[in-house]
Amino acid sequence: MRQLPEADRDAIRLAQDPQFARWLEQITSTGGCAHPVHLTGSTSTLDAETGEILHHYDTRNEPGERLLIRCRNRRATVCPACSRLHAGDTFHLVRAGLLGGKNVPATVRNRPRLFVTLTAPSFGPVHRTGERCRPRRDASTCEHGRALGCATIHASDASVIGQPLCLDCYDHTGHVLWHAHASKLWDRFVIDVRRRLASSAGIVQSRFAAHARLSFARVAEYQKRAAVHIHAVVRLDGPNGPHDEPPAWGTAEHLTNAVRASAGRVLVHTPYSPALGELALRWGTQTDIRPLRSHGDGPDDDAVAAYVAKYVTKGANETGAGTDHKVTAWADIDAAPVSQHVRTLMRACWRLGGLPEYAPLHLRAWTHTLGYRGHILTKSRAYSTTYAALRAERAQHVGHVDTPDSITDANWRFAGSGHTPGAALIAAGIAEDLAESRWLDAEARQEEGCGR
């Protein structure tokens, strides 16, 4: 036994425990979560009129007197099991807003709908893939003595892709401040789209909500150059949302023109700084707008939903644009496993966070994400269902239903998180088995559909 690895010894110890079967049930119920939350306590369900106890649960009868629940972390690098569940929820959330379902009428598929990509502006030339990187006729150099061009044809997985041609010329300050204001820039963009739709239809801007409603779901993705760009599904409804038809003037062409004009027009100003002045921040010039049609050319609705779901589980570690854990000191930046470009962005974020004029941006708290403070996925209220509704539906599906006319008395305490080495080994195996089972089920359904 002593010659075995620690994880194997711990797994054998767990398997010999009299309550191992129940512990295995808990691990399986979490889907093999890599960092489950441990709770202790009890819950009682009582009849509202008589006070009779209908159901009572207490963790004193559980292995270690603890109940394990999912960590619900969206990042695949942190918890593959929970990230797969989150990606599935995201897929259904986005898909419902495109095709209907989850209390959204199927008529939304005939509404004006766009798949929009908004990018960050250029903060300096970076290496890129494809044909020759940055060809130039002359061999000129920048003020730091580095070449302004690159004639190399880089492979798509080359480590140099996204790295600045000159680290000293690159505007790391502007990059960080743009990240810090990206969510505000999106808010201004949505407001401006509504205003442009109203103006082009001859409606007073303040009365737009009485005629139409703009709904969206958007996800943020880090590019190779460590700059965020936005993918968004935008839909135009009537004033009551998805259950209401848009006005006659609300066409896909009308919506496309408004989105394109707003993307090139809106800007956000940074707080004035004695050191930097006031910066005007805009979207990049590379804007992609694709109409989504229920029949005909254009991106497939399921493909769009899957595309958004794929990026919502990516963390900063996986994309190379920062880290998944917060930075608490300057030394943490030096120790971070990132490129020199990203390290310079993190240092710029930390330095700017020390200036009083940028205190409201909380840049030091967001150094690990290079200043980006927004959620990875956000949506408007009327776009479709919510994560909470999807979780409640899943709980009901597995038999967790609320008893009518009852009162719940619960008393829970946090008791820890994570696994012992042996438990982590077993949980990873369960997660892999469940993932393989889902893949086989999906493949079988696909073959069954093809055979009909």
Steps between C-alpha positions, in 0.01 A plus 500: 500500500777744588648461152177609334443865404310710755191523280480122462540443876227754571268342241544158663425654840177650365396173335535317834276747681158351597328808351692487172187414296316808628807718445518370142134596453581855611797526262288367212217745581748787460602364160853439623550865597871573550452750787169424675373718781459323837194591708383390842157553645140393457175589329142423602183529295190564711131513420400868501173436686573219745873541552549130431852410379460371145868447430822539697859477380814526714863465397584315823418180317724582203866396450708745700170665604515708182296555186687566174357737239636627168745790492327628179824648366464578129873462420603169345850538643357516854218244486434311175179344634333826602626683191329241276175555690540878471571472126184291458292757688649779289421311180133462597480860623632641172314249283166581667542863398566392141253218442259515793440260787542544876185722508619693191264473198630332184403811302826669609678310221321725249601825670786725382807333656871571464823334608733792572873503576654817643877518544746706700693773315866465414748582774800421284600248229517136609611182326223322312441173319401429143714644220815699567461659842564872436690543174676831427699621203756671718693377803412792724506470876317665787659741745601201714696344214251219425374417150163648404419205278511120500514290182464163678204272434404394854320177580164542671636351825827699502571659838583831336142550369341797677829627641596863419768565241645742755404458863608858581293658219181311590238708685456279806340786694233556236441125480434472875278809515300378200440170681389686812240693298392225256176425687411867509579526130258211436228674702548818297491293181163342590352838592622652174355213293159566656531872427598441138214256448258756639639790296501308171138396561394857578430423866591717795795325665340502843199313355698213347398257778134552409563374145779240519744323728866413439610171657847349504735240644872571478822320592851642543794316343871571537686520170859385448620853571332476843230753406133427556252500217127448519273247329131588531165370383272802450124467443226756437159433657181688561457713815402198712810298413511154339121456516441810288568553130728791404357800311490498120809720477699256719685307230837322507641760259378781724659334803827431313537863399442618856752253644766591245454873554506472879811279499690773319356789697484431874788589728579514870739745667728391780525707821749786461849414620783753546736236363294377203233760437156382383484211252217445251428127469319343203432163340749369248445542126452126442125458556325189373119499465324187372121474467352179642223362280268213584516383138780577257858622518668603823646338812310205644317582823623191683856574385476855638372372836778240513758765410394723789483203741853395405654833593310547825700216663842633404701656781791740483751217552368309199511799265834626631350841577564528873430252777191346660605610848520852638832678538563639849854636468752617241701183556201291385528661157865400470412141591197472268541240218423748219676654201707815534227693316233391749735558793555858379123548479460370855771738622332792322170402664660489844673839453185669371306353791720699736395837349218671695316611183456135399399373844132443395621253235652265764775409255719320751214265586471418128868476416463124436252576216703794364248753624189344346227523763190374321332161515599254231134462396222752547153526352207736500205408719259409219745308279418152633504290816750533787766277654291482818196373307710238322643377831153485655374301200791258534436459873135423430603248235705302753217505754580805714154659513355750745209375709202739478358653817816427695767688691872424476725548801866477393823544693817463295866583561801501270744226606766509230556421134699276268614139517769294666750354246319168481157659478621725217621191310163325537302817415703553182424143393128549563501827304670329204252210509202735504645708216558188291145380571358834381714482187383145423135598559534797265666284236225237529227766462675642197526156336134434581403828336704424189338157469148637482 
